[in-house]
mmCIF file of C-alpha atoms and ligand atoms in Angstrom:
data_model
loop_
_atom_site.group_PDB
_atom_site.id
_atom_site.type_symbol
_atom_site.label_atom_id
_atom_site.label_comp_id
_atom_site.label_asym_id
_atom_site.label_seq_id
_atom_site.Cartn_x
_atom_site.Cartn_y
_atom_site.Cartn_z
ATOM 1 C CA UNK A 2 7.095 -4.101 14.031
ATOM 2 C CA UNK A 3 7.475 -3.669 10.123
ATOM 3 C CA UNK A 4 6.829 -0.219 8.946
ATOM 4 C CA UNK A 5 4.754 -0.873 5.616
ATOM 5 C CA UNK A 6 7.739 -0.029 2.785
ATOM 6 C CA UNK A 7 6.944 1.890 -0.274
ATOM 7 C CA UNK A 8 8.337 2.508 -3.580
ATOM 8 C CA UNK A 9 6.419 5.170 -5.822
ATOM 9 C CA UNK A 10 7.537 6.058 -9.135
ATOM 10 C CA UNK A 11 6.694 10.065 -10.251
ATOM 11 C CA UNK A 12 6.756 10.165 -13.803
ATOM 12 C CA UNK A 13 6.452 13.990 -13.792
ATOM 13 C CA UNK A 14 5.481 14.964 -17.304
ATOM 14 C CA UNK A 15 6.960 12.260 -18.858
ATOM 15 C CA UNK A 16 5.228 9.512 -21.352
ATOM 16 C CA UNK A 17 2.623 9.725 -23.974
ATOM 17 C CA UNK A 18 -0.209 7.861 -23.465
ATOM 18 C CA UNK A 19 0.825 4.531 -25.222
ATOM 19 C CA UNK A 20 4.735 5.211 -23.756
ATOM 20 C CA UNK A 21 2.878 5.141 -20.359
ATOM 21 C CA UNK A 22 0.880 1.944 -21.122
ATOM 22 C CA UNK A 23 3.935 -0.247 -22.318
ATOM 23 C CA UNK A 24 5.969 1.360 -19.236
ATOM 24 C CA UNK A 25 3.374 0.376 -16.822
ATOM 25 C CA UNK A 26 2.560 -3.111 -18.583
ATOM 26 C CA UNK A 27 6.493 -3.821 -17.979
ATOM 27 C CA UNK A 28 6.614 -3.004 -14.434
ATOM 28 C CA UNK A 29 3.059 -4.968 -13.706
ATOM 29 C CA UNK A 30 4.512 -8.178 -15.732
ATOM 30 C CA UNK A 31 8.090 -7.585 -13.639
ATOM 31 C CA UNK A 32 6.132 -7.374 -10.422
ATOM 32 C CA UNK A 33 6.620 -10.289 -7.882
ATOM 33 C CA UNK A 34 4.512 -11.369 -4.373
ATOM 34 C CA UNK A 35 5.346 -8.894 -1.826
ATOM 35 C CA UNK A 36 4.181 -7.179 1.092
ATOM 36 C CA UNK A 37 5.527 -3.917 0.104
ATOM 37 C CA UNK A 38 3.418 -1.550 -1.764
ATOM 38 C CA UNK A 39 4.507 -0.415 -5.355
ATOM 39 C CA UNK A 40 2.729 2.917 -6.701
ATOM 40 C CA UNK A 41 3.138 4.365 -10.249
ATOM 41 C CA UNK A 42 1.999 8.145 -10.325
ATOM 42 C CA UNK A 43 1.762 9.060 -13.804
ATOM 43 C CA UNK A 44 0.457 12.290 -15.609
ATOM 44 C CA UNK A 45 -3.286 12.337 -15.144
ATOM 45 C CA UNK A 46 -3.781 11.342 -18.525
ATOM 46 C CA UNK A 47 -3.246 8.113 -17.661
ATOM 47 C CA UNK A 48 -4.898 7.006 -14.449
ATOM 48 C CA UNK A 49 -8.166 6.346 -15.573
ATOM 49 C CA UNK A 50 -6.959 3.051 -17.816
ATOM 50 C CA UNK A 51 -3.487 2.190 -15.646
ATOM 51 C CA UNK A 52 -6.025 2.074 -12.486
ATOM 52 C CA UNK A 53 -8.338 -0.250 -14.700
ATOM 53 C CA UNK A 54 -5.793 -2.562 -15.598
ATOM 54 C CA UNK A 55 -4.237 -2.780 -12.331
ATOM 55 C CA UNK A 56 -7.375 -2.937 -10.741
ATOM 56 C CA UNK A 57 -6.801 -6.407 -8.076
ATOM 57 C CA UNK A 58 -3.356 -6.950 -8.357
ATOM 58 C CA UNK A 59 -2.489 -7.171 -4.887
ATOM 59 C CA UNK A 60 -0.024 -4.335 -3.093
ATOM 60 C CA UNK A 61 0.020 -1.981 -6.694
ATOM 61 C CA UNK A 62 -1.693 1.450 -6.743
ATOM 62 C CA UNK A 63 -1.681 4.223 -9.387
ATOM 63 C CA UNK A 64 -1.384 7.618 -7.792
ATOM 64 C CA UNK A 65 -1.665 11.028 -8.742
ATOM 65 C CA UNK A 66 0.626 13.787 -8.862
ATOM 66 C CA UNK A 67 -1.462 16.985 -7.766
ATOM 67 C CA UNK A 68 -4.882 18.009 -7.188
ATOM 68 C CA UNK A 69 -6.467 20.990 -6.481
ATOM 69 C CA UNK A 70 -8.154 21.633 -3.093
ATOM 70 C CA UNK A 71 -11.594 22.641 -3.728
ATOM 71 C CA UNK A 72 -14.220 19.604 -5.082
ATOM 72 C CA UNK A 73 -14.894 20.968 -8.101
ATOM 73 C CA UNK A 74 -15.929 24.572 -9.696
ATOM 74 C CA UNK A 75 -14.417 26.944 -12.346
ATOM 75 C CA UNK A 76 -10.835 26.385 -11.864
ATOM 76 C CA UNK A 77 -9.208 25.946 -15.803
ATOM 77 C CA UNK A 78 -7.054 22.940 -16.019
ATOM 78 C CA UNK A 79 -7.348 21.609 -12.137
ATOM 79 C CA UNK A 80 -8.282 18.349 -11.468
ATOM 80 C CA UNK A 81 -10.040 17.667 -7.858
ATOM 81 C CA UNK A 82 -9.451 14.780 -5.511
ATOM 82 C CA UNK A 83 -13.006 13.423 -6.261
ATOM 83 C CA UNK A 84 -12.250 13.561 -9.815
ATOM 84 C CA UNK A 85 -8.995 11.310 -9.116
ATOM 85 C CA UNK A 86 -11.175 8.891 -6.570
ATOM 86 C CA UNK A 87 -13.577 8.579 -9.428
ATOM 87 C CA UNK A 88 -10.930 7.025 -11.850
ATOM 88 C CA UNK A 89 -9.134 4.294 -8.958
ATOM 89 C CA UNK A 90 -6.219 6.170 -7.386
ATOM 90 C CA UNK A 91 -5.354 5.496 -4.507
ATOM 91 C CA UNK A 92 -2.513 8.337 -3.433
ATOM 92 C CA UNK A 93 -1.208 12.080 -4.487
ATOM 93 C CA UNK A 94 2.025 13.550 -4.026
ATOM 94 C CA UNK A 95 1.424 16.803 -2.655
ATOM 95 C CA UNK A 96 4.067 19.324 -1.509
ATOM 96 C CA UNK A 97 6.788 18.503 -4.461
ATOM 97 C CA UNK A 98 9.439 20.706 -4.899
ATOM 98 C CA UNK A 99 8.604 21.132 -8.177
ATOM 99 C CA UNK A 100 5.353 21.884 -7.267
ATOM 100 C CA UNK A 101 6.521 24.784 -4.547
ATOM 101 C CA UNK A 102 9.205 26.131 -6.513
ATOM 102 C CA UNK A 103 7.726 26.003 -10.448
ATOM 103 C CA UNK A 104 3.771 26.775 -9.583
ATOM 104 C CA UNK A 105 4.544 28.800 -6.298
ATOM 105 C CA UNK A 106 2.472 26.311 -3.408
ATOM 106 C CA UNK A 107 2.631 27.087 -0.339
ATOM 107 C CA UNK A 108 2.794 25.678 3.075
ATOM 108 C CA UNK A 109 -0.839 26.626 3.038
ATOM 109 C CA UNK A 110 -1.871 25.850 0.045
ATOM 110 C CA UNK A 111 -0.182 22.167 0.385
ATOM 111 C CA UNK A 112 -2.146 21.859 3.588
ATOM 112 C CA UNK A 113 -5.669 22.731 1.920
ATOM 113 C CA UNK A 114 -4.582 19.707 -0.317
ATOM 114 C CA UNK A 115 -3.711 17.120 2.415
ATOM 115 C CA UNK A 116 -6.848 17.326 3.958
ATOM 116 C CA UNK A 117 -8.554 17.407 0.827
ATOM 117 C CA UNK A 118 -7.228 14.062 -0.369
ATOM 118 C CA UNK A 119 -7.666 12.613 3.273
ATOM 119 C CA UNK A 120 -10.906 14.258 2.876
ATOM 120 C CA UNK A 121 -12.019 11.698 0.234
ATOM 121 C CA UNK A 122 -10.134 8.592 2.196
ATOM 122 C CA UNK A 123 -7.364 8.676 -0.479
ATOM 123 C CA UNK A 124 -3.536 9.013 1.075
ATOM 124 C CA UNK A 125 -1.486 12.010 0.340
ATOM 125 C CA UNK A 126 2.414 11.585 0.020
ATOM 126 C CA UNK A 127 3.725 14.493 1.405
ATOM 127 C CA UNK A 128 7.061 16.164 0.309
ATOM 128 C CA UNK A 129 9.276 17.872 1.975
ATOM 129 C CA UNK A 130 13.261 18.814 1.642
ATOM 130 C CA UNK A 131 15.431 21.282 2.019
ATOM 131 C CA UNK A 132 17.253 23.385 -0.879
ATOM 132 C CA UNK A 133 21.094 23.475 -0.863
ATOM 133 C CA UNK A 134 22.326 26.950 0.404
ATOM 134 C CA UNK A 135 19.666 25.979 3.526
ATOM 135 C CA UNK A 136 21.617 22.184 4.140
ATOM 136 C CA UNK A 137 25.084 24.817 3.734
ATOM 137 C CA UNK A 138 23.796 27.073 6.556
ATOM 138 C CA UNK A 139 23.064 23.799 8.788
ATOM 139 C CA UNK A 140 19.366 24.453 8.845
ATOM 140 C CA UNK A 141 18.316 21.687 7.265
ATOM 141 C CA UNK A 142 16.715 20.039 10.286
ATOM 142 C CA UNK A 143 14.269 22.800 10.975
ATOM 143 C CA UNK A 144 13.364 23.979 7.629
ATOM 144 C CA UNK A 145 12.341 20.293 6.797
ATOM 145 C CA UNK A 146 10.620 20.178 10.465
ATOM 146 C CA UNK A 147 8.723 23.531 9.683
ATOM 147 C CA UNK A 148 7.486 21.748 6.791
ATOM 148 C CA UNK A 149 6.045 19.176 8.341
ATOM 149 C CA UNK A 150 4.284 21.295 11.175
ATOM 150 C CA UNK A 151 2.755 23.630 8.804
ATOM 151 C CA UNK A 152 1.108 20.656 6.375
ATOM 152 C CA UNK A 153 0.587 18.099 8.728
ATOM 153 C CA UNK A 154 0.357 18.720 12.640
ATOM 154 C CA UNK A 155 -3.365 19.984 12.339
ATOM 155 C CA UNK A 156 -4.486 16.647 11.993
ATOM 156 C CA UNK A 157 -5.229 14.430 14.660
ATOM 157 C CA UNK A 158 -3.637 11.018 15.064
ATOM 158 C CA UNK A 159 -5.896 8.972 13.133
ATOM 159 C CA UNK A 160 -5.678 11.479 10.206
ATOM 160 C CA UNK A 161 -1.934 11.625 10.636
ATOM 161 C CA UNK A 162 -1.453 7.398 10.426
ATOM 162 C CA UNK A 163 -2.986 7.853 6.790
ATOM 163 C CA UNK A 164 0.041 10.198 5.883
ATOM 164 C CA UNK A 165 3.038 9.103 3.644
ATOM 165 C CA UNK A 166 5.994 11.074 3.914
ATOM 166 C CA UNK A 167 8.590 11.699 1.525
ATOM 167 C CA UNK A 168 12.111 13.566 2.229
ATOM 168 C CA UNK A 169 13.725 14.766 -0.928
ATOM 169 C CA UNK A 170 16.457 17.266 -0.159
ATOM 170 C CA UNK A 171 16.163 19.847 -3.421
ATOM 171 C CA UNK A 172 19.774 19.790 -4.017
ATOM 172 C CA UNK A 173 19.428 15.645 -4.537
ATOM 173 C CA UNK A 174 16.380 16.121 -7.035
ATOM 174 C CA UNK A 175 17.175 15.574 -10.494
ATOM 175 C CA UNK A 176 20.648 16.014 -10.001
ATOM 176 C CA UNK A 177 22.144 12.750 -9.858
ATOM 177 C CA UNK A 178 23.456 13.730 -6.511
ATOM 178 C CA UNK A 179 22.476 11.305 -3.784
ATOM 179 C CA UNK A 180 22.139 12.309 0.230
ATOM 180 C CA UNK A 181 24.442 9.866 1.395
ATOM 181 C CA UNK A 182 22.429 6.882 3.384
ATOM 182 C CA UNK A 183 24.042 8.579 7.089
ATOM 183 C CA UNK A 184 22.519 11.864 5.522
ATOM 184 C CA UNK A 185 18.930 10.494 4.957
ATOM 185 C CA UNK A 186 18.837 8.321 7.413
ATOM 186 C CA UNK A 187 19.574 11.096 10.397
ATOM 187 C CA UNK A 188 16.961 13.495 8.817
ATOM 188 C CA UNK A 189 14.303 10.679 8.651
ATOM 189 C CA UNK A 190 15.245 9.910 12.191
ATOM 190 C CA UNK A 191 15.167 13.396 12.807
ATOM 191 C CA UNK A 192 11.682 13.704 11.401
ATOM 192 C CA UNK A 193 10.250 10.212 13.469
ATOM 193 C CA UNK A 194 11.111 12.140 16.084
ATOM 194 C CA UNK A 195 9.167 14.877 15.468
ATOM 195 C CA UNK A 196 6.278 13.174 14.764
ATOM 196 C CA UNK A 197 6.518 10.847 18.210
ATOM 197 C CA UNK A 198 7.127 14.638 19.941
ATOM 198 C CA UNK A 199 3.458 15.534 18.220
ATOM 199 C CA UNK A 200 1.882 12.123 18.377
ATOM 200 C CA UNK A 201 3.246 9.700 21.124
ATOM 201 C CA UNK A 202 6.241 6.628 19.606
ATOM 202 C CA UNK A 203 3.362 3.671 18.187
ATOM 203 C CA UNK A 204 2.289 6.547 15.529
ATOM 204 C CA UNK A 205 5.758 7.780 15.132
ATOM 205 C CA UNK A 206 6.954 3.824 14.705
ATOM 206 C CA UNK A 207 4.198 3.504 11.915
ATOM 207 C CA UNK A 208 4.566 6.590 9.955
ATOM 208 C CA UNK A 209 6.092 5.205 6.345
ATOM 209 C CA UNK A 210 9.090 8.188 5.696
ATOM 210 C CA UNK A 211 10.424 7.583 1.533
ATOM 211 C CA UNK A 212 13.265 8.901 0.437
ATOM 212 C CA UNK A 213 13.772 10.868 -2.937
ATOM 213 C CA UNK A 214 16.689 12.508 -4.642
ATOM 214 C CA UNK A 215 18.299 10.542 -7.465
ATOM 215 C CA UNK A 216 17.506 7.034 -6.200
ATOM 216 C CA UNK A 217 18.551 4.433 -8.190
ATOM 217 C CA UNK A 218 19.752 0.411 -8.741
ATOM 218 C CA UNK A 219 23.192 1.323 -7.795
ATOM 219 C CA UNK A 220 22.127 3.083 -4.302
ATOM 220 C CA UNK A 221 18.512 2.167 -3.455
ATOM 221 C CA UNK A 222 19.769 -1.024 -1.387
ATOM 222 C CA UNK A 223 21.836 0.604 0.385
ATOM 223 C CA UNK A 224 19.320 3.504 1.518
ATOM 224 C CA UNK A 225 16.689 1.407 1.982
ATOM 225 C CA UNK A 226 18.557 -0.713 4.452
ATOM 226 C CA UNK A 227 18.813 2.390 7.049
ATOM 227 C CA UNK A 228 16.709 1.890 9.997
ATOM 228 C CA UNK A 229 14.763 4.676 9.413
ATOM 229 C CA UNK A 230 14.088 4.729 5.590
ATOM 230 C CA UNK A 231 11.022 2.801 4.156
ATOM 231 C CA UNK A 232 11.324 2.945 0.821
ATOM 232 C CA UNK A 233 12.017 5.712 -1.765
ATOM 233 C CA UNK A 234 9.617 8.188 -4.038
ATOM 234 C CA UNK A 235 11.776 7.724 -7.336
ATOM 235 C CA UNK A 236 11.908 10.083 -9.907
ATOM 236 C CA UNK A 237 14.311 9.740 -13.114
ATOM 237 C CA UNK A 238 15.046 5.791 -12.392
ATOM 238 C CA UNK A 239 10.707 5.269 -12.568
ATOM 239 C CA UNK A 240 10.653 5.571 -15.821
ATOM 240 C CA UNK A 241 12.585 2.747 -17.166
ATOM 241 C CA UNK A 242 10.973 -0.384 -16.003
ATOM 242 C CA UNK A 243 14.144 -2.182 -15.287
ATOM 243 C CA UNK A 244 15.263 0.716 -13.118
ATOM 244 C CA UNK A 245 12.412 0.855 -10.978
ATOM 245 C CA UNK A 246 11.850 -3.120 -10.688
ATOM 246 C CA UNK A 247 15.308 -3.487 -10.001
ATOM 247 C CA UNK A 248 14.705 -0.423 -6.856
ATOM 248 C CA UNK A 249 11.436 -2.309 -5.766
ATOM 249 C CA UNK A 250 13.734 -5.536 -5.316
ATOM 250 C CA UNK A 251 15.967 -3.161 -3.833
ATOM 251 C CA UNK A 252 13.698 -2.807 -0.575
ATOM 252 C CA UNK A 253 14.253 -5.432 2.484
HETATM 253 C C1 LIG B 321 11.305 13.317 -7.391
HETATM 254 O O1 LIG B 321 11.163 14.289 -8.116
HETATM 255 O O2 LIG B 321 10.396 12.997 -6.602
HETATM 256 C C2 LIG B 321 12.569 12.580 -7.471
HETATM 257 C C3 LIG B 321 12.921 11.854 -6.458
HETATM 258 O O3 LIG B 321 13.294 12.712 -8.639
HETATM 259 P P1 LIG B 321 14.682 11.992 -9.019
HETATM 260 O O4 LIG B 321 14.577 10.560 -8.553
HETATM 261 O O5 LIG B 321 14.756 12.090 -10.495
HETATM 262 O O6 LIG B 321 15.751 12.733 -8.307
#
């Protein structure tokens, strides 16, 4: 069976409002036919036009890159999941490292958010990755595994199969320092695992697992080739259209 591959671009807080229109215009034009799924989550600034002028081009979604929990109410500067529905996206990125370290999320607080967002029938991609001084003390396995537990395993099954999941190990974020495809590819194995141990092996096989952490050209074919690795969440390399068309060729 094929695992449905992903690549996702996070733009962070990164392009101006006609920056992020030429961007994604570049990427849409550089797009060819493919079964795998190519999603662009820019700042929310932009979502309500990109998701507009993508709207029926086959395999492309615009996500988001937070939302809060509740539906709606007096929460300064939040934006809800119905409030994202309402303008076309299709996925959010929840559980970022950025997200936990900068603003402070926690395992709970991430969880409120996955079942918001599956809550509305949109698709959360979930984060999770361990920091370096945790990979040096060879915990790695079950911080990342903890992670996963505390966000995810209160759904059931069917919720579950709706779940994107993306490892970024911290100390690969941003960094330029790539986990090596053996690295990656035994934590995402590691993590499959998990998930069949939960689940049972047909939702384990069909679980999409992304890897993130300085992706780029030069590596992406090579990580993406690992049995267990479906594609990549791309962070730096998303925001030059080149980059990122040249990582969505990148996947098998
Ligand atoms: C990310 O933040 O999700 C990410 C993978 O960033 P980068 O590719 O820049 O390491």
């Amino acid at each position: 069976m094929k695992r449905l591959q992903i690549v996702a671009g996070n733009w962070k807080m990164n392009k101006t409002f006609d920056e992020g229109r030429e961007l994604a215009t570049a990427i849409i034009n550089g797009l060819g036919s493919s079964e795998n799924l190519v999603i662009i989550c820019p700042p929310f600034i932009h979502l309500n036009h990109l998701a507009t002028v993508s709207k029926g081009i086959s395999n492309f979604y615009i996500g988001a890159q937070n939302c809060h929990f509740e539906k709606s109410g007096a929460y300064t500067g939040e934006v809800s999941v119905p409030m994202l529905k309402s303008c076309g996206v299709g996925f959010v990125i929840t559980g970022h490292s950025e997200r936990r370290t900068l603003f402070g999320e926690t395992d709970e607080v991430v969880k409120k958010k996955v079942d918001a967002i599956l809550e509305e029938g949109l698709r959360p991609i979930f984060c999770c990755g361990e920091p370096l001084e945790v990979r040096e003390a060879g915990k790695h396995f079950n911080y990342v595994e903890d992670q996963i537990k505390a966000a995810l395993f209160h759904l059931d099954k069917e919720a579950f199969g709706r779940v994107v999941i993306a490892y970024e190990p911290i100390w690969a974020i941003g960094t330029g320092k790539t986990a090596s495809p053996d690295q990656a590819q035994e934590m995402h194995a590691r993590i499959r695992k998990l998930i069949s141990g939960k689940y049972d092996i047909e939702t384990a096989e069909r679980t999409t697992i992304l890897y993130g952490g300085s992706c780029k050209p030069s590596n992406a074919k090579e990580l993406f080739s690992q049995a267990d690795i479906d594609g990549g969440l791309i962070g730096g390399a998303s925001l030059k259209a080149e980059d990122f068309l040249s990582i969505i060729k990148s996947l098998p």
